[in-house]
Amino acid sequence: MDFKLSEEQELLRKTVREFAEKELAPRDAAMDRANELPLDIVQKLVDAGLFGVYFPEEYGGAGADSVSAVIVMEELAKGSASIALTLDAHWLAVDPILHFGTPEQKKRFLPDLVSGNKLAAFALTEPAAGSDAAGIQSRAVKDGASWVLNGTKAFITNAGPAEVYVAAVKTDPEKGARGISTFIVEKGTPGFTIGKKEDKMGCRGSATAELGFSDCRIPAENLLGEENNGFRVAMSTLDFGRTCVAAMGAGLAGAALKVAAKYAQERQAFGQPIARFQAIQFMIADMAIGIEAARLLAYEAAWRRDAGLPYSKQAAMAKVLAADVAMKTCRDAIQVLGGYGYTRDYPPERYLRDAKLLEIGEGTSEILRMVIGTSTIKELG
Ligand SMILES: Cc1cc2nc3c(=O)[nH]c(=O)nc-3n(C[C@H](O)[C@H](O)[C@H](O)COP(=O)(O)OP(=O)(O)OC[C@H]3O[C@@H](n4cnc5c(N)ncnc54)[C@H](O)[C@@H]3O)c2cc1C
């Protein structure tokens, strides 16, 4: 067993950390207030080559591994969870094109998506079906050389700025999860609209909106993967998404810990820095322990993916733990800062609002605990 990162991975971490400190952290509070994804920052990610870090070189990527992608997520989230989420959602759409796309689809879509010249979004959730993904109601009907899509998608990250959308839609409604297919839909297609923009609690520097399909006609060749195999496409995509979200959680919690540790050394009470009080030290210790555990689980899930091993369970465990750790760490960071922690003058309250998403998006903690519980009982029972 080797926990040591390669020289390239260490260099990547250093580069992304510096990028996040310089370009993201100073802007994160303003993004939160503006409730808007800043496109100039997206461009900076493009220029830094971060969009394509783990994609093959033949499509313009850097050809690094999934562990490297997770490092990028962790470090970006230290500067801005909103920007990490933007890239995570982009990868959710690009990853299935890489793994399930036809050679023509890969040639047509991947170069612009891997470079980040075009932003992408992954659309599974609907107003009436989130956790119950097999219960989606949007429909696609084959009509000659086209598919005609109708329905609504909800809470879609990157909806609006994205130019390419991977949408999961029912193609055989009688068959439940086995009657879903995924399609590539381009912005500007007649009948495809961007709907209500969400006014979110956190991650407000990311774009979230509804999508509408109204007799939206797309070419037959935009079917992604086999017909009625879309549930599998979506679930395998989410395994990596959850791994990335776990790394985001470790990064975000790491940012909260840093603020708390610094403040604890500066703030005086009863004639000494509060860092000398055991109550504060214990909170800081629990933060550090949780973050390390969450990071290791996220890295293990990514490592298993790179090794070609099953990793759905590890990805789910990593996400649940990282979401719990991020929530507790951000809450305790507010506590370490006392009254100041409760104001917008310091970042932990924003971090806490950002962290809450980690318990909801890409599988709620309840659903993932069910998945982990069921598979553990099956293994051991
Ligand atoms: C900011 C943001 C960004 C998002 N980005 C995307 C995106 O890019 N693409 C996309 O497709 N989706 C996206 N989502 C949607 C997200 O994945 C869903 O919100 C999530 O899966 C939960 O679905 P839901 O909101 O319908 O909640 P519901 O499924 O209605 O769940 C409500 C509550 O019931 C619980 N629950 C449901 N079923 C069970 C059960 N069987 N047992 C126990 N508890 C249960 C849930 O855990 C939850 O607590 C995003 C959401 C947010 C908030």
Short mmCIF file of C-alpha atoms and ligand atoms in Angstrom, two decimals:
data_model
loop_
_atom_site.label_atom_id
_atom_site.label_comp_id
_atom_site.label_asym_id
_atom_site.label_seq_id
_atom_site.Cartn_x
_atom_site.Cartn_y
_atom_site.Cartn_z
CA MET A 1 0.00 0.00 0.00
CA ASP A 2 1.39 3.37 -1.02
CA PHE A 3 -0.19 6.60 0.20
CA LYS A 4 2.45 8.75 -1.45
CA LEU A 5 1.28 10.96 -4.28
CA SER A 6 3.43 11.13 -7.41
CA GLU A 7 5.57 14.19 -8.13
CA GLU A 8 3.08 15.22 -10.83
CA GLN A 9 0.18 14.94 -8.39
CA GLU A 10 2.02 17.00 -5.75
CA LEU A 11 2.85 19.63 -8.35
CA LEU A 12 -0.77 19.70 -9.51
CA ARG A 13 -1.93 20.18 -5.91
CA LYS A 14 0.48 23.08 -5.41
CA THR A 15 -0.56 24.72 -8.68
CA VAL A 16 -4.29 24.42 -8.03
CA ARG A 17 -3.88 25.53 -4.40
CA GLU A 18 -2.09 28.69 -5.55
CA PHE A 19 -4.73 29.25 -8.24
CA ALA A 20 -7.53 28.91 -5.66
CA GLU A 21 -5.79 31.24 -3.19
CA LYS A 22 -5.12 33.89 -5.82
CA GLU A 23 -8.15 33.72 -8.11
CA LEU A 24 -11.00 32.15 -6.13
CA ALA A 25 -10.82 32.85 -2.40
CA PRO A 26 -10.70 36.66 -2.77
CA ARG A 27 -13.82 36.58 -5.02
CA ASP A 28 -15.92 33.95 -3.23
CA ALA A 29 -17.87 36.31 -0.93
CA ALA A 30 -18.73 38.59 -3.86
CA MET A 31 -19.90 35.60 -5.92
CA ASP A 32 -22.10 34.57 -3.01
CA ARG A 33 -23.67 38.03 -2.83
CA ALA A 34 -24.11 38.31 -6.61
CA ASN A 35 -25.75 34.84 -6.92
CA GLU A 36 -24.07 34.51 -10.29
CA LEU A 37 -21.42 32.30 -11.92
CA PRO A 38 -18.60 34.66 -12.98
CA LEU A 39 -17.64 33.66 -16.51
CA ASP A 40 -14.25 35.36 -16.28
CA ILE A 41 -13.33 32.86 -13.55
CA VAL A 42 -14.51 29.99 -15.73
CA GLN A 43 -12.16 31.35 -18.40
CA LYS A 44 -9.30 31.37 -15.89
CA LEU A 45 -9.95 27.68 -15.17
CA VAL A 46 -9.85 27.06 -18.92
CA ASP A 47 -6.58 28.97 -19.25
CA ALA A 48 -5.10 26.99 -16.34
CA GLY A 49 -5.98 23.75 -18.17
CA LEU A 50 -8.09 22.46 -15.27
CA PHE A 51 -11.14 21.37 -17.27
CA GLY A 52 -9.30 18.57 -19.01
CA VAL A 53 -7.04 17.32 -16.26
CA TYR A 54 -8.08 13.65 -16.34
CA PHE A 55 -9.22 13.33 -19.95
CA PRO A 56 -7.12 11.56 -22.59
CA GLU A 57 -4.57 13.61 -24.47
CA GLU A 58 -6.16 12.66 -27.81
CA TYR A 59 -9.11 14.92 -26.88
CA GLY A 60 -6.90 17.71 -25.57
CA GLY A 61 -6.80 16.60 -21.93
CA ALA A 62 -3.78 16.29 -19.68
CA GLY A 63 -4.14 12.50 -19.47
CA ALA A 64 -3.86 12.43 -15.68
CA ASP A 65 -5.74 9.98 -13.45
CA SER A 66 -8.89 10.20 -11.33
CA VAL A 67 -6.82 10.82 -8.18
CA SER A 68 -5.53 13.97 -9.90
CA ALA A 69 -9.11 15.04 -10.65
CA VAL A 70 -9.98 14.60 -6.98
CA ILE A 71 -6.95 16.70 -5.99
CA VAL A 72 -8.23 19.47 -8.28
CA MET A 73 -11.67 19.29 -6.65
CA GLU A 74 -10.28 19.42 -3.11
CA GLU A 75 -8.03 22.39 -3.80
CA LEU A 76 -10.59 24.37 -5.81
CA ALA A 77 -13.15 23.93 -3.02
CA LYS A 78 -10.75 25.55 -0.56
CA GLY A 79 -11.04 28.73 -2.63
CA SER A 80 -14.65 28.42 -3.76
CA ALA A 81 -17.10 25.54 -3.40
CA SER A 82 -19.21 27.20 -6.13
CA ILE A 83 -16.42 26.95 -8.67
CA ALA A 84 -15.54 23.38 -7.66
CA LEU A 85 -19.23 22.50 -8.11
CA THR A 86 -19.26 24.13 -11.55
CA LEU A 87 -16.38 21.93 -12.70
CA ASP A 88 -17.85 18.83 -11.02
CA ALA A 89 -21.17 19.33 -12.86
CA HIS A 90 -19.28 19.84 -16.12
CA TRP A 91 -17.43 16.57 -15.64
CA LEU A 92 -20.75 14.82 -14.89
CA ALA A 93 -21.74 15.56 -18.46
CA VAL A 94 -18.40 15.04 -20.18
CA ASP A 95 -17.51 11.78 -18.43
CA PRO A 96 -20.44 9.80 -19.97
CA ILE A 97 -19.59 11.12 -23.44
CA LEU A 98 -16.05 9.77 -22.94
CA HIS A 99 -17.24 6.39 -21.62
CA PHE A 100 -20.47 5.78 -23.55
CA GLY A 101 -20.17 8.04 -26.61
CA THR A 102 -19.77 6.82 -30.17
CA PRO A 103 -16.47 7.66 -31.93
CA GLU A 104 -18.37 10.39 -33.83
CA GLN A 105 -19.83 11.89 -30.63
CA LYS A 106 -16.42 11.90 -28.98
CA LYS A 107 -14.84 13.57 -31.98
CA ARG A 108 -17.61 16.13 -32.23
CA PHE A 109 -18.10 17.10 -28.59
CA LEU A 110 -15.04 16.20 -26.52
CA PRO A 111 -12.38 18.66 -27.78
CA ASP A 112 -14.45 21.75 -26.86
CA LEU A 113 -15.65 20.21 -23.59
CA VAL A 114 -12.28 18.88 -22.48
CA SER A 115 -10.65 22.27 -23.08
CA GLY A 116 -13.55 24.03 -21.37
CA ASN A 117 -14.28 26.19 -24.43
CA LYS A 118 -17.83 24.95 -23.94
CA LEU A 119 -19.42 24.35 -20.57
CA ALA A 120 -21.65 21.29 -20.03
CA ALA A 121 -24.45 20.23 -17.67
CA PHE A 122 -25.90 16.91 -16.58
CA ALA A 123 -29.69 16.81 -16.26
CA LEU A 124 -31.32 13.97 -14.37
CA THR A 125 -33.44 15.56 -11.61
CA GLU A 126 -37.00 16.71 -12.33
CA PRO A 127 -39.49 18.76 -10.29
CA ALA A 128 -41.25 15.55 -9.17
CA ALA A 129 -38.31 13.11 -9.07
CA GLY A 130 -34.86 13.53 -7.50
CA SER A 131 -33.90 10.62 -5.24
CA ASP A 132 -36.40 8.46 -7.13
CA ALA A 133 -34.49 8.92 -10.38
CA ALA A 134 -36.34 6.05 -12.07
CA GLY A 135 -39.53 8.08 -11.56
CA ILE A 136 -38.60 10.84 -14.02
CA GLN A 137 -41.42 11.78 -16.38
CA SER A 138 -39.79 13.61 -19.28
CA ARG A 139 -40.18 11.67 -22.53
CA ALA A 140 -38.32 11.11 -25.77
CA VAL A 141 -40.16 9.61 -28.73
CA LYS A 142 -38.41 8.41 -31.88
CA ASP A 143 -39.66 10.12 -35.04
CA GLY A 144 -37.78 9.05 -38.17
CA ALA A 145 -34.20 10.26 -37.90
CA SER A 146 -34.95 12.34 -34.78
CA TRP A 147 -35.90 12.06 -31.14
CA VAL A 148 -38.55 14.46 -29.84
CA LEU A 149 -38.12 15.46 -26.18
CA ASN A 150 -40.77 16.82 -23.79
CA GLY A 151 -40.48 17.52 -20.08
CA THR A 152 -38.82 19.62 -17.39
CA LYS A 153 -35.56 19.24 -15.49
CA ALA A 154 -34.94 20.88 -12.09
CA PHE A 155 -31.90 22.14 -10.13
CA ILE A 156 -29.48 21.73 -13.03
CA THR A 157 -26.01 23.07 -12.31
CA ASN A 158 -24.50 25.10 -15.18
CA ALA A 159 -27.96 25.46 -16.81
CA GLY A 160 -27.76 28.70 -18.75
CA PRO A 161 -24.04 29.16 -19.32
CA ALA A 162 -23.67 25.54 -20.50
CA GLU A 163 -23.79 24.90 -24.22
CA VAL A 164 -23.98 21.09 -24.11
CA TYR A 165 -26.48 19.15 -21.95
CA VAL A 166 -26.58 15.44 -21.21
CA ALA A 167 -30.18 14.70 -20.27
CA ALA A 168 -31.73 11.47 -18.97
CA VAL A 169 -35.23 10.97 -20.37
CA LYS A 170 -37.79 8.14 -20.46
CA THR A 171 -37.84 6.29 -23.76
CA ASP A 172 -39.93 3.36 -22.52
CA PRO A 173 -42.05 4.60 -19.59
CA GLU A 174 -43.47 1.13 -18.82
CA LYS A 175 -40.00 -0.18 -17.95
CA GLY A 176 -39.06 2.18 -15.06
CA ALA A 177 -35.29 2.42 -14.63
CA ARG A 178 -34.82 0.17 -17.68
CA GLY A 179 -36.76 2.62 -19.88
CA ILE A 180 -34.44 5.62 -19.55
CA SER A 181 -32.00 6.86 -22.19
CA THR A 182 -29.47 9.68 -22.18
CA PHE A 183 -29.26 12.30 -24.92
CA ILE A 184 -26.90 15.10 -25.86
CA VAL A 185 -28.84 18.33 -26.37
CA GLU A 186 -27.19 21.50 -27.60
CA LYS A 187 -28.15 24.95 -26.44
CA GLY A 188 -30.12 26.77 -29.10
CA THR A 189 -32.02 23.67 -30.26
CA PRO A 190 -35.62 24.79 -30.96
CA GLY A 191 -37.94 23.73 -28.13
CA PHE A 192 -35.12 23.68 -25.54
CA THR A 193 -35.34 26.47 -22.96
CA ILE A 194 -33.56 27.55 -19.78
CA GLY A 195 -36.17 28.11 -17.08
CA LYS A 196 -36.30 29.55 -13.57
CA LYS A 197 -32.94 30.40 -12.01
CA GLU A 198 -32.72 29.24 -8.38
CA ASP A 199 -32.03 31.65 -5.52
CA LYS A 200 -30.00 29.19 -3.46
CA MET A 201 -28.90 29.00 0.16
CA GLY A 202 -25.27 28.26 -0.74
CA CYS A 203 -22.90 27.63 -3.63
CA ARG A 204 -24.46 30.81 -4.98
CA GLY A 205 -21.54 31.44 -7.30
CA SER A 206 -22.66 28.43 -9.36
CA ALA A 207 -25.51 28.57 -11.89
CA THR A 208 -28.61 26.47 -11.11
CA ALA A 209 -31.80 26.55 -13.18
CA GLU A 210 -34.65 24.52 -14.66
CA LEU A 211 -34.60 23.20 -18.22
CA GLY A 212 -37.63 22.82 -20.47
CA PHE A 213 -38.12 20.53 -23.47
CA SER A 214 -41.14 21.29 -25.61
CA ASP A 215 -41.28 19.19 -28.78
CA CYS A 216 -37.52 19.56 -28.84
CA ARG A 217 -36.26 17.67 -31.88
CA ILE A 218 -32.69 16.35 -31.80
CA PRO A 219 -30.90 14.13 -34.33
CA ALA A 220 -31.06 10.36 -33.70
CA GLU A 221 -27.27 10.28 -33.45
CA ASN A 222 -27.45 12.36 -30.23
CA LEU A 223 -28.61 9.30 -28.29
CA LEU A 224 -25.77 8.71 -25.79
CA GLY A 225 -25.16 5.03 -25.04
CA GLU A 226 -27.69 2.35 -25.88
CA GLU A 227 -31.41 3.03 -25.93
CA ASN A 228 -32.96 2.29 -22.50
CA ASN A 229 -29.51 2.03 -20.87
CA GLY A 230 -29.55 5.60 -19.56
CA PHE A 231 -30.01 4.68 -15.91
CA ARG A 232 -26.74 2.78 -15.96
CA VAL A 233 -25.05 5.70 -17.74
CA ALA A 234 -26.36 8.09 -15.08
CA MET A 235 -25.44 5.89 -12.12
CA SER A 236 -21.91 5.18 -13.31
CA THR A 237 -21.47 8.91 -13.96
CA LEU A 238 -22.67 9.67 -10.43
CA ASP A 239 -20.13 7.28 -8.89
CA PHE A 240 -17.34 9.56 -10.03
CA GLY A 241 -19.40 12.66 -9.27
CA ARG A 242 -19.82 11.50 -5.67
CA THR A 243 -16.07 10.91 -5.41
CA CYS A 244 -15.50 14.49 -6.57
CA VAL A 245 -18.14 15.86 -4.17
CA ALA A 246 -16.40 14.03 -1.32
CA ALA A 247 -13.14 15.75 -2.23
CA MET A 248 -15.00 19.08 -2.37
CA GLY A 249 -16.23 18.40 1.17
CA ALA A 250 -12.70 17.71 2.40
CA GLY A 251 -11.48 20.91 0.71
CA LEU A 252 -14.29 23.09 2.02
CA ALA A 253 -13.86 21.74 5.55
CA GLY A 254 -10.12 22.33 5.20
CA ALA A 255 -10.79 26.00 4.43
CA ALA A 256 -13.01 26.30 7.52
CA LEU A 257 -10.37 24.62 9.70
CA LYS A 258 -7.71 27.05 8.47
CA VAL A 259 -9.83 30.07 9.40
CA ALA A 260 -10.64 28.58 12.82
CA ALA A 261 -7.01 27.65 13.62
CA LYS A 262 -5.74 31.12 12.71
CA TYR A 263 -8.47 32.90 14.65
CA ALA A 264 -7.92 30.71 17.72
CA GLN A 265 -4.31 31.87 17.92
CA GLU A 266 -5.20 35.55 17.53
CA ARG A 267 -8.29 35.86 19.73
CA GLN A 268 -7.56 36.53 23.39
CA ALA A 269 -9.91 35.60 26.23
CA PHE A 270 -9.11 35.46 29.93
CA GLY A 271 -5.65 36.80 29.16
CA GLN A 272 -4.58 34.17 26.66
CA PRO A 273 -5.24 33.01 23.10
CA ILE A 274 -8.38 30.84 22.96
CA ALA A 275 -6.20 28.21 21.19
CA ARG A 276 -4.88 27.35 24.67
CA PHE A 277 -8.31 26.17 25.85
CA GLN A 278 -8.87 22.46 25.56
CA ALA A 279 -12.46 22.96 24.41
CA ILE A 280 -11.14 24.81 21.35
CA GLN A 281 -8.29 22.34 20.81
CA PHE A 282 -10.75 19.43 20.81
CA MET A 283 -12.93 21.10 18.19
CA ILE A 284 -9.87 21.75 16.02
CA ALA A 285 -8.67 18.15 16.56
CA ASP A 286 -12.03 16.69 15.49
CA MET A 287 -12.00 18.90 12.40
CA ALA A 288 -8.50 17.67 11.44
CA ILE A 289 -9.41 14.00 12.08
CA GLY A 290 -12.64 14.21 10.05
CA ILE A 291 -10.98 15.97 7.13
CA GLU A 292 -8.16 13.43 6.95
CA ALA A 293 -10.62 10.52 7.01
CA ALA A 294 -12.87 12.11 4.36
CA ARG A 295 -9.91 12.88 2.13
CA LEU A 296 -8.54 9.34 2.39
CA LEU A 297 -11.91 7.79 1.50
CA ALA A 298 -12.29 10.10 -1.51
CA TYR A 299 -8.77 9.28 -2.67
CA GLU A 300 -9.38 5.57 -2.20
CA ALA A 301 -12.56 5.72 -4.31
CA ALA A 302 -10.64 7.55 -7.07
CA TRP A 303 -7.74 5.11 -6.79
CA ARG A 304 -10.14 2.16 -7.16
CA ARG A 305 -11.62 3.74 -10.27
CA ASP A 306 -8.13 4.14 -11.75
CA ALA A 307 -7.36 0.51 -10.86
CA GLY A 308 -10.53 -0.66 -12.64
CA LEU A 309 -12.05 -1.94 -9.37
CA PRO A 310 -15.71 -1.51 -8.34
CA TYR A 311 -16.00 1.70 -6.32
CA SER A 312 -19.69 2.64 -6.07
CA LYS A 313 -19.80 1.83 -2.37
CA GLN A 314 -16.53 3.66 -1.58
CA ALA A 315 -17.76 6.70 -3.53
CA ALA A 316 -21.04 6.70 -1.59
CA MET A 317 -19.23 6.27 1.75
CA ALA A 318 -16.76 9.01 0.88
CA LYS A 319 -19.56 11.42 0.00
CA VAL A 320 -21.64 10.72 3.10
CA LEU A 321 -18.61 11.08 5.41
CA ALA A 322 -17.32 14.22 3.67
CA ALA A 323 -20.76 15.87 3.83
CA ASP A 324 -21.04 15.10 7.57
CA VAL A 325 -17.47 16.29 8.20
CA ALA A 326 -17.95 19.48 6.17
CA MET A 327 -21.18 20.34 8.03
CA LYS A 328 -19.68 19.70 11.47
CA THR A 329 -16.40 21.44 10.68
CA CYS A 330 -18.10 24.56 9.31
CA ARG A 331 -20.51 24.67 12.27
CA ASP A 332 -17.64 24.32 14.73
CA ALA A 333 -15.56 26.91 12.88
CA ILE A 334 -18.40 29.37 13.51
CA GLN A 335 -18.29 28.35 17.18
CA VAL A 336 -14.54 28.97 17.40
CA LEU A 337 -15.10 32.46 15.99
CA GLY A 338 -17.92 33.14 18.47
CA GLY A 339 -20.05 36.18 17.60
CA TYR A 340 -17.82 37.08 14.66
CA GLY A 341 -18.43 33.61 13.22
CA TYR A 342 -22.12 34.43 13.04
CA THR A 343 -21.50 37.44 10.77
CA ARG A 344 -20.78 37.73 7.07
CA ASP A 345 -17.47 39.44 7.87
CA TYR A 346 -15.90 35.97 8.17
CA PRO A 347 -16.23 33.04 5.74
CA PRO A 348 -17.41 30.12 7.96
CA GLU A 349 -21.13 31.03 7.74
CA ARG A 350 -20.83 30.96 3.94
CA TYR A 351 -18.89 27.71 4.10
CA LEU A 352 -21.69 26.20 6.20
CA ARG A 353 -24.31 27.25 3.65
CA ASP A 354 -22.14 25.80 0.86
CA ALA A 355 -21.56 22.57 2.80
CA LYS A 356 -25.28 21.86 3.15
CA LEU A 357 -25.47 21.06 -0.56
CA LEU A 358 -23.11 18.14 -0.06
CA GLU A 359 -25.82 16.33 1.92
CA ILE A 360 -28.32 16.79 -0.94
CA GLY A 361 -26.81 16.85 -4.44
CA GLU A 362 -25.80 13.70 -6.35
CA GLY A 363 -27.64 11.44 -3.92
CA THR A 364 -28.83 12.61 -0.51
CA SER A 365 -27.07 11.27 2.57
CA GLU A 366 -30.21 9.26 3.40
CA ILE A 367 -30.31 7.56 -0.01
CA LEU A 368 -26.58 6.86 0.04
CA ARG A 369 -26.78 5.42 3.56
CA MET A 370 -29.51 3.10 2.23
CA VAL A 371 -27.26 2.04 -0.66
CA ILE A 372 -24.30 1.45 1.67
CA GLY A 373 -26.47 -0.34 4.23
CA THR A 374 -28.09 -2.63 1.69
CA SER A 375 -24.79 -3.62 0.11
CA THR A 376 -23.10 -4.13 3.51
CA ILE A 377 -25.94 -6.38 4.70
CA LYS A 378 -25.72 -8.34 1.45
CA GLU A 379 -21.96 -8.76 1.84
CA LEU A 380 -22.06 -9.79 5.49
CA GLY A 381 -25.52 -11.25 5.99
C1 LIG B 1 -27.60 23.31 -5.83
C2 LIG B 1 -28.07 22.04 -6.45
C3 LIG B 1 -27.47 21.59 -7.62
C4 LIG B 1 -27.93 20.42 -8.24
N1 LIG B 1 -27.37 20.07 -9.45
C5 LIG B 1 -27.95 19.03 -10.14
C6 LIG B 1 -27.48 18.71 -11.47
O1 LIG B 1 -26.56 19.33 -12.00
N2 LIG B 1 -28.11 17.70 -12.12
C7 LIG B 1 -29.13 16.99 -11.58
O2 LIG B 1 -29.66 16.12 -12.25
N3 LIG B 1 -29.57 17.27 -10.33
C8 LIG B 1 -29.01 18.27 -9.60
N4 LIG B 1 -29.46 18.58 -8.33
C9 LIG B 1 -30.57 17.82 -7.78
C10 LIG B 1 -30.17 16.89 -6.65
O3 LIG B 1 -29.42 15.81 -7.14
C11 LIG B 1 -31.48 16.47 -5.95
O4 LIG B 1 -31.97 17.62 -5.28
C12 LIG B 1 -31.26 15.33 -4.99
O5 LIG B 1 -30.97 14.13 -5.69
C13 LIG B 1 -32.51 15.08 -4.10
O6 LIG B 1 -33.65 15.01 -4.86
P1 LIG B 1 -34.92 15.91 -4.46
O7 LIG B 1 -34.49 17.30 -4.32
O8 LIG B 1 -35.99 15.62 -5.43
O9 LIG B 1 -35.35 15.41 -3.03
P2 LIG B 1 -36.34 14.18 -2.71
O10 LIG B 1 -35.92 13.00 -3.50
O11 LIG B 1 -37.73 14.65 -2.83
O12 LIG B 1 -36.00 13.92 -1.18
C14 LIG B 1 -36.55 14.71 -0.13
C15 LIG B 1 -36.09 14.09 1.18
O13 LIG B 1 -36.63 12.76 1.29
C16 LIG B 1 -35.56 11.86 1.51
N5 LIG B 1 -35.87 10.59 0.85
C17 LIG B 1 -36.32 10.40 -0.42
N6 LIG B 1 -36.49 9.10 -0.66
C18 LIG B 1 -36.12 8.44 0.47
C19 LIG B 1 -36.06 7.06 0.85
N7 LIG B 1 -36.38 6.09 0.00
N8 LIG B 1 -35.63 6.78 2.12
C20 LIG B 1 -35.28 7.75 2.99
N9 LIG B 1 -35.32 9.06 2.69
C21 LIG B 1 -35.74 9.40 1.44
C22 LIG B 1 -34.32 12.52 0.91
O14 LIG B 1 -33.13 12.00 1.45
C23 LIG B 1 -34.58 13.96 1.30
O15 LIG B 1 -34.18 14.18 2.62
C24 LIG B 1 -28.98 19.69 -7.67
C25 LIG B 1 -29.55 20.12 -6.47
C26 LIG B 1 -29.13 21.29 -5.86
C27 LIG B 1 -29.78 21.74 -4.59
#
